[in-house]
CSV table of C-alpha atoms in Angstrom, one decimal:
chain,number,residue,atom,x,y,z
A,33,MET,CA,-107.1,-70.5,44.5
A,34,ASP,CA,-103.6,-69.1,44.5
A,35,THR,CA,-101.5,-70.1,41.5
A,36,VAL,CA,-97.8,-70.5,42.1
A,37,THR,CA,-95.8,-69.7,39.0
A,38,ARG,CA,-92.3,-71.2,38.5
A,39,PRO,CA,-89.4,-68.8,37.8
A,40,ARG,CA,-88.9,-68.3,34.0
A,41,ILE,CA,-85.4,-68.7,32.7
A,42,LEU,CA,-84.8,-67.4,29.2
A,43,VAL,CA,-81.7,-68.4,27.2
A,44,VAL,CA,-81.0,-66.4,24.0
A,45,GLY,CA,-78.9,-68.2,21.4
A,46,ALA,CA,-78.1,-71.8,20.6
A,47,GLY,CA,-74.4,-71.6,20.0
A,48,PHE,CA,-71.8,-73.3,22.2
A,49,ALA,CA,-72.5,-71.0,25.2
A,50,GLY,CA,-76.3,-71.1,25.0
A,51,VAL,CA,-76.6,-74.9,24.5
A,52,GLU,CA,-74.2,-75.8,27.2
A,53,CYS,CA,-76.1,-73.5,29.6
A,54,VAL,CA,-79.4,-75.1,28.7
A,55,ARG,CA,-77.9,-78.6,29.1
A,56,ARG,CA,-76.6,-77.7,32.6
A,57,LEU,CA,-80.0,-76.3,33.6
A,58,GLU,CA,-81.8,-79.4,32.4
A,59,ARG,CA,-79.5,-81.7,34.3
A,60,LYS,CA,-79.4,-79.8,37.6
A,61,LEU,CA,-82.9,-78.3,37.9
A,62,ALA,CA,-85.9,-80.3,38.9
A,63,PRO,CA,-88.8,-80.1,36.4
A,64,ASP,CA,-90.9,-78.1,38.8
A,65,GLU,CA,-88.1,-75.8,39.9
A,66,ALA,CA,-88.1,-73.5,36.9
A,67,ASP,CA,-89.3,-73.2,33.3
A,68,VAL,CA,-86.6,-73.0,30.7
A,69,THR,CA,-87.1,-71.3,27.3
A,70,LEU,CA,-84.6,-71.1,24.5
A,71,VAL,CA,-84.7,-68.4,21.7
A,72,THR,CA,-83.1,-69.6,18.5
A,73,PRO,CA,-83.9,-69.5,14.7
A,74,PHE,CA,-82.9,-73.1,14.3
A,75,SER,CA,-83.4,-76.1,16.6
A,76,TYR,CA,-79.8,-77.2,16.2
A,77,GLN,CA,-76.4,-76.2,17.5
A,78,LEU,CA,-73.9,-75.4,14.7
A,79,TYR,CA,-70.4,-76.7,15.2
A,80,LEU,CA,-68.9,-73.5,13.6
A,81,PRO,CA,-65.2,-74.5,13.4
A,82,LEU,CA,-66.0,-77.1,10.8
A,83,LEU,CA,-67.9,-74.8,8.4
A,84,PRO,CA,-65.0,-74.6,5.9
A,85,GLN,CA,-65.1,-78.3,5.5
A,86,VAL,CA,-68.8,-78.1,4.7
A,87,ALA,CA,-68.1,-75.4,2.1
A,88,SER,CA,-65.5,-77.6,0.5
A,89,GLY,CA,-67.7,-80.7,0.6
A,90,VAL,CA,-65.6,-82.8,3.0
A,91,LEU,CA,-68.5,-82.8,5.5
A,92,THR,CA,-72.2,-82.7,4.8
A,93,PRO,CA,-74.2,-79.9,6.3
A,94,GLN,CA,-76.2,-82.2,8.5
A,95,SER,CA,-73.1,-83.6,10.2
A,96,ILE,CA,-72.3,-80.4,12.0
A,97,ALA,CA,-75.9,-79.4,12.8
A,98,LEU,CA,-76.5,-81.0,16.2
A,99,SER,CA,-80.2,-81.4,16.8
A,100,LEU,CA,-81.4,-79.9,20.1
A,101,ARG,CA,-84.3,-82.4,20.2
A,102,ARG,CA,-82.5,-85.7,20.1
A,103,SER,CA,-82.6,-86.2,23.8
A,104,LYS,CA,-85.7,-87.9,25.1
A,105,LYS,CA,-85.3,-85.9,28.3
A,106,TYR,CA,-85.3,-82.5,26.5
A,107,ARG,CA,-87.9,-80.3,28.1
A,108,THR,CA,-86.8,-76.8,27.1
A,109,ARG,CA,-89.4,-74.8,25.2
A,110,ILE,CA,-87.9,-73.5,22.0
A,111,ILE,CA,-89.1,-70.2,20.4
A,112,PRO,CA,-88.1,-70.3,16.7
A,113,GLY,CA,-86.8,-66.9,16.1
A,114,GLY,CA,-84.2,-64.3,17.1
A,115,ALA,CA,-84.1,-61.8,20.0
A,116,ILE,CA,-84.1,-58.2,18.6
A,117,GLY,CA,-84.3,-56.3,21.8
A,118,VAL,CA,-84.3,-56.6,25.6
A,119,ASP,CA,-86.0,-54.3,28.2
A,120,LEU,CA,-84.0,-54.8,31.4
A,121,LYS,CA,-86.4,-52.8,33.5
A,122,ALA,CA,-89.6,-54.6,32.4
A,123,LYS,CA,-87.7,-57.9,32.2
A,124,VAL,CA,-89.0,-58.5,28.7
A,125,CYS,CA,-87.2,-59.9,25.6
A,126,VAL,CA,-88.6,-58.9,22.2
A,127,VAL,CA,-88.5,-61.8,19.7
A,128,ARG,CA,-89.0,-61.9,16.0
A,129,THR,CA,-90.1,-65.4,15.0
A,130,ILE,CA,-89.2,-67.1,11.8
A,131,THR,CA,-92.6,-66.0,10.4
A,132,ASP,CA,-91.8,-62.3,11.2
A,133,LYS,CA,-94.3,-62.2,14.1
A,134,ILE,CA,-93.0,-60.1,16.9
A,135,VAL,CA,-93.7,-61.3,20.5
A,136,ASN,CA,-92.8,-60.1,24.0
A,137,GLU,CA,-91.3,-62.8,26.1
A,138,PRO,CA,-91.2,-62.1,29.9
A,139,TYR,CA,-88.5,-63.6,32.1
A,140,ASP,CA,-87.2,-63.7,35.6
A,141,TYR,CA,-83.7,-64.7,34.7
A,142,ILE,CA,-82.1,-64.2,31.2
A,143,VAL,CA,-78.9,-65.6,29.8
A,144,LEU,CA,-77.7,-63.7,26.8
A,145,ALA,CA,-75.6,-65.8,24.4
A,146,PRO,CA,-76.6,-64.5,21.0
A,147,GLY,CA,-73.1,-65.0,19.6
A,148,SER,CA,-71.5,-62.7,17.0
A,149,VAL,CA,-72.1,-61.5,13.4
A,150,THR,CA,-69.6,-60.9,10.6
A,151,ARG,CA,-67.7,-57.7,11.1
A,152,THR,CA,-68.0,-55.4,8.1
A,153,PHE,CA,-66.8,-51.9,7.3
A,154,ASP,CA,-68.1,-49.1,5.2
A,155,ILE,CA,-66.6,-50.4,2.0
A,156,PRO,CA,-68.5,-49.7,-1.2
A,157,GLY,CA,-70.2,-52.8,-2.5
A,158,LEU,CA,-69.1,-55.1,0.3
A,159,THR,CA,-72.4,-56.3,1.7
A,160,GLU,CA,-74.0,-56.4,-1.7
A,161,HIS,CA,-71.3,-58.6,-3.4
A,162,ALA,CA,-69.4,-60.5,-0.7
A,163,PHE,CA,-70.2,-63.9,0.9
A,164,GLY,CA,-69.9,-64.6,4.6
A,165,MET,CA,-68.8,-67.8,6.4
A,166,LYS,CA,-70.9,-67.6,9.6
A,167,THR,CA,-73.9,-69.8,9.0
A,168,LEU,CA,-74.6,-73.3,7.6
A,169,ALA,CA,-76.6,-71.7,4.7
A,170,GLU,CA,-73.6,-69.6,3.8
A,171,ALA,CA,-71.2,-72.5,3.7
A,172,ALA,CA,-73.6,-74.6,1.6
A,173,TYR,CA,-74.3,-71.7,-0.7
A,174,ILE,CA,-70.6,-70.9,-1.2
A,175,ARG,CA,-69.9,-74.5,-2.2
A,176,ASP,CA,-72.6,-74.3,-4.9
A,177,HIS,CA,-71.3,-71.0,-6.0
A,178,VAL,CA,-67.7,-72.1,-6.4
A,179,ILE,CA,-68.6,-75.2,-8.4
A,180,SER,CA,-70.9,-73.1,-10.5
A,181,GLN,CA,-68.0,-70.8,-11.4
A,182,LEU,CA,-66.1,-73.9,-12.7
A,183,ASP,CA,-69.1,-75.0,-14.7
A,184,LEU,CA,-69.6,-71.5,-16.2
A,185,ALA,CA,-65.9,-71.0,-17.0
A,186,ASP,CA,-65.8,-74.4,-18.7
A,187,ALA,CA,-68.8,-73.5,-20.8
A,188,SER,CA,-67.6,-70.0,-21.7
A,189,ASP,CA,-65.7,-69.1,-24.9
A,190,ASP,CA,-64.8,-65.7,-23.6
A,191,PRO,CA,-61.2,-65.7,-22.2
A,192,ALA,CA,-61.8,-62.7,-20.0
A,193,GLU,CA,-65.0,-64.2,-18.4
A,194,ARG,CA,-63.3,-67.5,-17.9
A,195,ALA,CA,-60.3,-65.9,-16.1
A,196,ALA,CA,-62.6,-63.8,-13.9
A,197,ARG,CA,-64.7,-66.9,-12.9
A,198,LEU,CA,-61.6,-68.8,-12.0
A,199,GLN,CA,-60.2,-66.2,-9.6
A,200,PHE,CA,-61.4,-66.3,-5.9
A,201,VAL,CA,-60.7,-63.7,-3.2
A,202,VAL,CA,-60.9,-64.5,0.6
A,203,VAL,CA,-60.5,-61.5,3.0
A,204,GLY,CA,-59.4,-62.3,6.5
A,205,GLY,CA,-56.2,-64.0,7.7
A,206,GLY,CA,-57.6,-65.4,10.9
A,207,TYR,CA,-58.6,-69.1,11.4
A,208,ALA,CA,-61.9,-68.8,9.4
A,209,GLY,CA,-60.4,-67.1,6.4
A,210,THR,CA,-57.2,-69.2,6.3
A,211,GLU,CA,-59.1,-72.5,6.6
A,212,THR,CA,-61.8,-71.4,4.1
A,213,ALA,CA,-59.1,-70.5,1.5
A,214,ALA,CA,-57.2,-73.7,2.1
A,215,CYS,CA,-60.2,-76.0,2.0
A,216,LEU,CA,-61.8,-74.4,-1.0
A,217,GLN,CA,-58.5,-74.3,-2.9
A,218,ARG,CA,-58.3,-78.1,-2.5
A,219,LEU,CA,-61.8,-78.4,-3.8
A,220,THR,CA,-61.1,-76.4,-7.0
A,221,HIS,CA,-57.7,-78.1,-7.5
A,222,ALA,CA,-59.4,-81.6,-7.4
A,223,ALA,CA,-62.4,-80.5,-9.4
A,224,VAL,CA,-60.5,-79.0,-12.3
A,225,GLN,CA,-59.2,-82.4,-13.2
A,226,ARG,CA,-62.8,-83.2,-14.3
A,227,TYR,CA,-62.9,-80.1,-16.6
A,228,PRO,CA,-60.7,-81.0,-19.5
A,229,ARG,CA,-61.4,-77.6,-21.2
A,230,LEU,CA,-60.0,-75.6,-18.2
A,231,ASP,CA,-56.4,-74.7,-17.7
A,232,PRO,CA,-55.5,-75.5,-14.0
A,233,GLY,CA,-53.1,-72.6,-14.2
A,234,LEU,CA,-56.0,-70.1,-14.6
A,235,ILE,CA,-57.4,-71.0,-11.1
A,236,LYS,CA,-56.1,-68.4,-8.6
A,237,TRP,CA,-56.9,-68.0,-5.0
A,238,HIS,CA,-56.1,-64.8,-3.1
A,239,LEU,CA,-56.0,-64.5,0.7
A,240,ILE,CA,-55.6,-61.0,2.0
A,241,ASP,CA,-55.6,-59.4,5.4
A,242,ILE,CA,-54.8,-55.9,6.7
A,243,ALA,CA,-52.7,-57.4,9.5
A,244,PRO,CA,-49.0,-57.8,9.0
A,245,LYS,CA,-49.0,-61.5,10.0
A,246,LEU,CA,-51.2,-64.5,9.3
A,247,MET,CA,-52.9,-65.8,12.4
A,248,PRO,CA,-50.7,-64.0,14.9
A,249,GLU,CA,-52.2,-65.9,17.8
A,250,LEU,CA,-50.2,-69.0,16.6
A,251,GLY,CA,-46.9,-67.2,16.9
A,252,ASP,CA,-44.4,-66.3,14.3
A,253,LYS,CA,-43.1,-69.8,13.5
A,254,LEU,CA,-46.5,-71.6,13.0
A,255,GLY,CA,-47.9,-68.5,11.2
A,256,ARG,CA,-45.1,-68.7,8.7
A,257,SER,CA,-45.5,-72.4,8.4
A,258,ALA,CA,-49.2,-72.0,7.5
A,259,GLN,CA,-48.3,-69.2,5.0
A,260,GLU,CA,-45.7,-71.5,3.4
A,261,ILE,CA,-48.3,-74.3,3.0
A,262,LEU,CA,-50.7,-71.9,1.3
A,263,LYS,CA,-48.1,-70.5,-1.0
A,264,ARG,CA,-47.0,-74.0,-1.9
A,265,ARG,CA,-50.5,-74.8,-3.0
A,266,GLY,CA,-50.6,-71.7,-5.2
A,267,ILE,CA,-52.6,-69.4,-2.9
A,268,GLU,CA,-51.4,-65.8,-3.1
A,269,VAL,CA,-51.2,-64.4,0.4
A,270,SER,CA,-51.1,-60.6,0.6
A,271,LEU,CA,-50.7,-59.0,4.1
A,272,GLY,CA,-51.2,-55.3,4.9
A,273,VAL,CA,-53.9,-55.2,2.2
A,274,SER,CA,-57.7,-55.0,2.3
A,275,ILE,CA,-60.6,-54.2,0.0
A,276,ASP,CA,-61.1,-50.7,-1.3
A,277,LYS,CA,-64.3,-51.5,-3.2
A,278,ALA,CA,-66.2,-54.5,-4.5
A,279,GLY,CA,-68.3,-55.0,-7.6
A,280,PRO,CA,-70.2,-57.9,-9.2
A,281,GLU,CA,-67.3,-58.8,-11.5
A,282,GLU,CA,-64.1,-57.3,-9.9
A,283,VAL,CA,-62.6,-56.3,-6.6
A,284,THR,CA,-60.2,-53.4,-6.0
A,285,PHE,CA,-57.5,-53.9,-3.3
A,286,THR,CA,-56.2,-51.0,-1.2
A,287,ASP,CA,-52.8,-51.4,-2.9
A,288,GLY,CA,-54.4,-50.5,-6.2
A,289,ARG,CA,-54.7,-53.9,-7.7
A,290,VAL,CA,-57.9,-54.8,-9.5
A,291,VAL,CA,-58.8,-58.5,-9.5
A,292,PRO,CA,-61.5,-59.6,-11.9
A,293,THR,CA,-63.6,-62.1,-9.9
A,294,HIS,CA,-67.1,-63.2,-9.2
A,295,THR,CA,-66.3,-64.6,-5.8
A,296,LEU,CA,-65.4,-62.5,-2.8
A,297,ILE,CA,-65.6,-64.3,0.6
A,298,TRP,CA,-65.4,-61.9,3.6
A,299,THR,CA,-64.2,-63.5,6.9
A,300,ALA,CA,-62.4,-60.4,8.4
A,301,GLY,CA,-63.4,-61.0,12.0
A,302,VAL,CA,-66.6,-60.9,14.0
A,303,VAL,CA,-68.4,-58.4,16.3
A,304,ALA,CA,-70.9,-59.0,19.1
A,305,SER,CA,-74.5,-59.4,18.1
A,306,PRO,CA,-76.4,-56.1,17.6
A,307,LEU,CA,-78.7,-57.3,20.4
A,308,MET,CA,-76.3,-56.1,23.0
A,309,ALA,CA,-76.7,-52.5,21.8
A,310,THR,CA,-80.5,-52.7,22.6
A,311,LEU,CA,-79.9,-53.0,26.3
A,312,GLY,CA,-78.5,-49.5,26.9
A,313,ALA,CA,-75.8,-51.0,29.1
A,314,GLU,CA,-72.0,-50.6,29.1
A,315,THR,CA,-70.1,-52.4,26.4
A,316,VAL,CA,-66.5,-53.1,25.6
A,317,LYS,CA,-65.9,-53.0,21.8
A,318,GLY,CA,-69.5,-54.0,21.4
A,319,ARG,CA,-69.4,-56.8,23.9
A,320,LEU,CA,-71.5,-56.4,27.0
A,321,ALA,CA,-69.4,-55.6,30.1
A,322,VAL,CA,-70.0,-58.3,32.7
A,323,THR,CA,-68.4,-59.5,35.9
A,324,ALA,CA,-66.3,-62.7,36.2
A,325,GLU,CA,-69.5,-64.4,37.3
A,326,MET,CA,-71.0,-63.3,33.9
A,327,CYS,CA,-73.5,-61.1,35.6
A,328,LEU,CA,-74.5,-57.6,34.3
A,329,PRO,CA,-73.7,-55.2,37.1
A,330,GLY,CA,-76.8,-53.4,38.5
A,331,HIS,CA,-79.3,-55.9,37.1
A,332,ASP,CA,-80.3,-59.0,39.0
A,333,GLY,CA,-80.9,-62.1,37.0
A,334,VAL,CA,-79.1,-60.9,33.9
A,335,PHE,CA,-76.2,-63.1,32.6
A,336,ALA,CA,-74.2,-62.7,29.4
A,337,LEU,CA,-71.5,-64.9,28.0
A,338,GLY,CA,-69.8,-66.1,24.8
A,339,ASP,CA,-68.8,-63.9,21.8
A,340,SER,CA,-71.2,-61.1,22.9
A,341,ALA,CA,-69.9,-60.6,26.4
A,342,ALA,CA,-66.6,-59.2,27.6
A,343,VAL,CA,-66.0,-61.9,30.3
A,344,PRO,CA,-62.8,-61.1,32.3
A,345,ASP,CA,-60.1,-63.7,31.7
A,346,LEU,CA,-58.9,-64.4,35.2
A,347,ALA,CA,-56.4,-67.0,34.0
A,348,LYS,CA,-54.5,-64.3,32.1
A,349,GLY,CA,-55.2,-61.4,34.4
A,350,ASP,CA,-54.1,-57.8,33.6
A,351,GLY,CA,-57.6,-56.8,32.6
A,352,ALA,CA,-57.8,-59.3,29.7
A,353,VAL,CA,-61.1,-60.6,28.5
A,354,CYS,CA,-61.8,-64.0,27.1
A,355,PRO,CA,-61.4,-64.3,23.3
A,356,PRO,CA,-64.5,-65.3,21.3
A,357,THR,CA,-63.6,-69.0,20.9
A,358,ALA,CA,-65.6,-72.2,21.2
A,359,GLN,CA,-63.6,-73.6,24.1
A,360,HIS,CA,-64.3,-70.5,26.2
A,361,ALA,CA,-68.0,-70.4,25.2
A,362,MET,CA,-68.6,-74.0,26.1
A,363,ARG,CA,-67.1,-73.7,29.5
A,364,GLN,CA,-68.8,-70.3,30.2
A,365,GLY,CA,-72.1,-71.9,29.3
A,366,ARG,CA,-71.7,-74.6,32.0
A,367,LYS,CA,-70.5,-72.1,34.6
A,368,ALA,CA,-73.4,-69.7,33.7
A,369,GLY,CA,-75.9,-72.5,34.1
A,370,ASP,CA,-74.5,-73.2,37.5
A,371,ASN,CA,-74.6,-69.5,38.4
A,372,VAL,CA,-78.3,-69.2,37.3
A,373,ILE,CA,-79.2,-72.1,39.5
A,374,ALA,CA,-77.2,-70.6,42.4
A,375,ALA,CA,-79.0,-67.3,42.0
A,376,LEU,CA,-82.3,-69.1,41.9
A,377,ARG,CA,-81.5,-71.0,45.1
A,378,GLY,CA,-80.0,-68.0,46.9
A,379,GLN,CA,-76.5,-69.4,46.8
A,380,PRO,CA,-73.2,-67.6,46.1
A,381,LEU,CA,-72.1,-67.3,42.4
A,382,GLN,CA,-68.7,-68.6,41.2
A,383,PRO,CA,-66.3,-66.8,38.8
A,384,TYR,CA,-65.4,-68.2,35.4
A,385,VAL,CA,-61.7,-69.3,35.2
A,386,HIS,CA,-60.2,-71.3,32.4
A,387,LYS,CA,-56.7,-71.6,31.0
A,388,ASP,CA,-56.6,-71.6,27.2
A,389,LEU,CA,-55.9,-75.1,25.9
A,390,GLY,CA,-54.3,-73.9,22.6
A,391,LEU,CA,-55.2,-73.5,19.0
A,392,VAL,CA,-55.7,-75.9,16.0
A,393,VAL,CA,-55.9,-75.0,12.3
A,394,ASP,CA,-57.0,-77.6,9.8
A,395,LEU,CA,-55.7,-76.8,6.3
A,396,GLY,CA,-57.2,-79.8,4.7
A,397,GLY,CA,-55.6,-83.1,3.5
A,398,LYS,CA,-52.4,-83.8,5.5
A,399,ASP,CA,-51.7,-80.1,6.2
A,400,ALA,CA,-52.4,-78.5,9.6
A,401,VAL,CA,-50.7,-76.4,12.3
A,402,SER,CA,-51.6,-76.7,15.9
A,403,LYS,CA,-50.5,-75.4,19.3
A,404,PRO,CA,-52.0,-77.6,22.0
A,405,LEU,CA,-50.9,-76.5,25.5
A,406,GLY,CA,-48.1,-74.4,23.9
A,407,ILE,CA,-46.6,-77.3,21.9
A,408,GLU,CA,-46.1,-76.4,18.2
A,409,LEU,CA,-47.0,-79.1,15.7
A,410,ARG,CA,-47.1,-79.3,12.0
A,411,GLY,CA,-48.2,-81.8,9.3
A,412,LEU,CA,-49.9,-85.1,10.3
A,413,PRO,CA,-49.4,-84.8,14.1
A,414,ALA,CA,-51.0,-81.3,13.9
A,415,GLN,CA,-53.8,-82.7,11.7
A,416,ALA,CA,-54.4,-85.6,14.2
A,417,VAL,CA,-54.6,-83.1,17.1
A,418,ALA,CA,-56.9,-80.7,15.1
A,419,ARG,CA,-59.4,-83.4,14.0
A,420,GLY,CA,-59.2,-85.2,17.3
A,421,TYR,CA,-60.1,-82.0,19.1
A,422,HIS,CA,-63.0,-81.2,16.8
A,423,TRP,CA,-64.3,-84.7,16.9
A,424,SER,CA,-64.2,-84.9,20.7
A,425,ALA,CA,-65.9,-81.5,21.0
A,426,LEU,CA,-68.9,-82.7,19.1
A,427,ARG,CA,-71.8,-83.0,21.5
A,428,THR,CA,-73.5,-86.2,20.3
A,429,ASN,CA,-72.4,-89.6,19.3
A,430,VAL,CA,-74.6,-89.3,16.2
A,431,ALA,CA,-72.6,-86.2,15.1
A,432,LYS,CA,-69.3,-87.9,15.9
A,433,THR,CA,-70.3,-90.9,13.8
A,434,ARG,CA,-71.4,-88.7,10.8
A,435,VAL,CA,-68.3,-86.6,10.9
A,436,MET,CA,-65.9,-89.5,11.1
A,437,THR,CA,-67.8,-91.3,8.3
A,438,ASN,CA,-67.6,-88.2,6.2
A,439,TRP,CA,-63.8,-87.9,6.8
A,440,LEU,CA,-63.2,-91.5,5.9
A,441,LEU,CA,-65.4,-91.5,2.8
A,442,ASN,CA,-63.8,-88.3,1.6
A,443,ALA,CA,-60.3,-89.7,2.1
A,444,VAL,CA,-61.1,-92.9,0.2
A,445,ALA,CA,-63.5,-91.7,-2.5
A,446,GLY,CA,-62.7,-88.0,-2.9
A,447,ASN,CA,-65.4,-85.4,-3.8
A,448,ASP,CA,-68.2,-85.6,-6.3
A,449,PHE,CA,-68.3,-81.8,-7.1
A,450,VAL,CA,-72.1,-81.8,-7.1
A,451,ARG,CA,-74.2,-78.6,-7.0
A,452,THR,CA,-77.2,-79.0,-4.8
A,453,GLY,CA,-79.3,-76.3,-6.4
A,454,PHE,CA,-79.1,-73.5,-3.9
A,455,GLN,CA,-78.1,-71.2,-6.8
A,456,ALA,CA,-81.4,-71.9,-8.6
A,457,ARG,CA,-83.0,-68.9,-6.9
A,458,LYS,CA,-81.9,-65.3,-6.7
A,459,PRO,CA,-78.2,-64.7,-5.6
A,460,ALA,CA,-77.7,-64.2,-1.9
A,461,ARG,CA,-74.8,-62.4,-0.3
A,462,LEU,CA,-73.6,-61.5,3.2
A,463,LYS,CA,-76.4,-59.0,3.8
A,464,ASP,CA,-79.0,-61.6,3.1
A,465,PHE,CA,-77.9,-64.3,5.7
A,466,GLU,CA,-77.3,-62.5,9.0
A,467,TYR,CA,-80.3,-60.1,9.3
A,468,THR,CA,-78.3,-57.4,11.0
A,469,ASP,CA,-80.9,-54.8,10.2
A,470,SER,CA,-83.6,-56.5,12.2
A,471,TYR,CA,-82.6,-55.2,15.6
A,472,LEU,CA,-84.4,-52.5,17.6
A,473,THR,CA,-83.0,-49.4,19.3
A,474,PRO,CA,-83.4,-49.1,23.1
A,475,GLU,CA,-86.1,-46.6,22.5
A,476,GLN,CA,-88.0,-48.9,20.1
A,477,VAL,CA,-87.7,-51.7,22.7
A,478,ARG,CA,-89.2,-49.6,25.4
A,479,ALA,CA,-92.0,-48.4,23.1
A,480,ARG,CA,-92.7,-51.9,22.1
A,481,VAL,CA,-92.9,-53.2,25.7
A,482,GLU,CA,-95.0,-50.3,26.9
A,483,GLY,CA,-97.3,-50.4,23.9
A,484,THR,CA,-100.4,-52.4,23.1
A,485,GLY,CA,-98.5,-55.7,22.9
A,486,VAL,CA,-99.8,-56.5,19.5
A,487,ASP,CA,-97.9,-59.2,17.5
A,488,GLN,CA,-97.0,-56.9,14.6
A,489,PRO,CA,-95.1,-53.7,14.9
């Protein structure tokens, strides 16, 4: 008897782009039209823009982790792991599962949306001593760490140790760094009132960036407004400055200053997932070079989008590519889903076009700056726009309810400054959370695919 196999669609990554693509495929494809598989370490979509609010305790971690299995109609097969290599010729994706088992996953169509990882540089001690702000685990861990510094400083009788534990350094003047510094400063400012032995004046937050302006995408006026808000709160903003080296108890700036601290948070941008380097295809600053239809030239059935793909921004023109933002990733995911279905059915593909809706920056409390549709807002109107945008972008009603409840509860009752125990085990830093050393080289991928096919390397 002849067995007819359905086309296999493999989606890599459960971020904004990957999840929207899978949802599109599930809605528009008949169950017997294709098999859909998703590769992701976790069976949830992380709403990344709200991570600073998890780190500060305004939101609980569960509230921004949107389960992929809530829908009763969900039929996508999930492989719990991460893609570490792709062989385009053999049409095989190499996956390392969460149990460290390595498997070869064949496909007919592949959608690459693995997102990005924290951008680091060859700075002595950086990956060993810095925290990132890219995963849910990092945000929860940073909250525990910051509160533990207050606990340890309060218990210490050594003035030097106390001063070092109460200094915090955030590197990166983009949205992630600015919001992280703003939200965590509010946490420590509120918490210190519960530590009568601590002098609030000893708590110092530093926000540094090598760029000459804070959040230049917002424009000069809003960027200066955000900087003034931070300075008013006591956050020392240093521009044109970066890290020269990092140690366990101090950080040296490139301007020669040495800051005694146990807390270095690194948010100096992102780069495309190392997975893209395993394909042996053309890249643009690490992002896979694709067409406006999000196809990889010369390879049928290969699509790439989101932070790891250089998708042409047709709305801007002049050779611009789409920035790695959530609003582009979500819309690219839907269009990529449509294009996969079109390719499957032999129909023409459509290019991705979207005009940027603007930017929102939530600085906590009543402070925010926003630029929706080019309109500059500050204070409560900006805060309403920022939170309204984030709330409406959450994919499920359950997530919306949790987030709104958290916001209301925090506004009424404040924070409890509770450590959850993530610090009970060995310390974990940036290098421990993102597994950037797990990826294969193109030669290793080819050897793996052409080898015996065993589960272990």
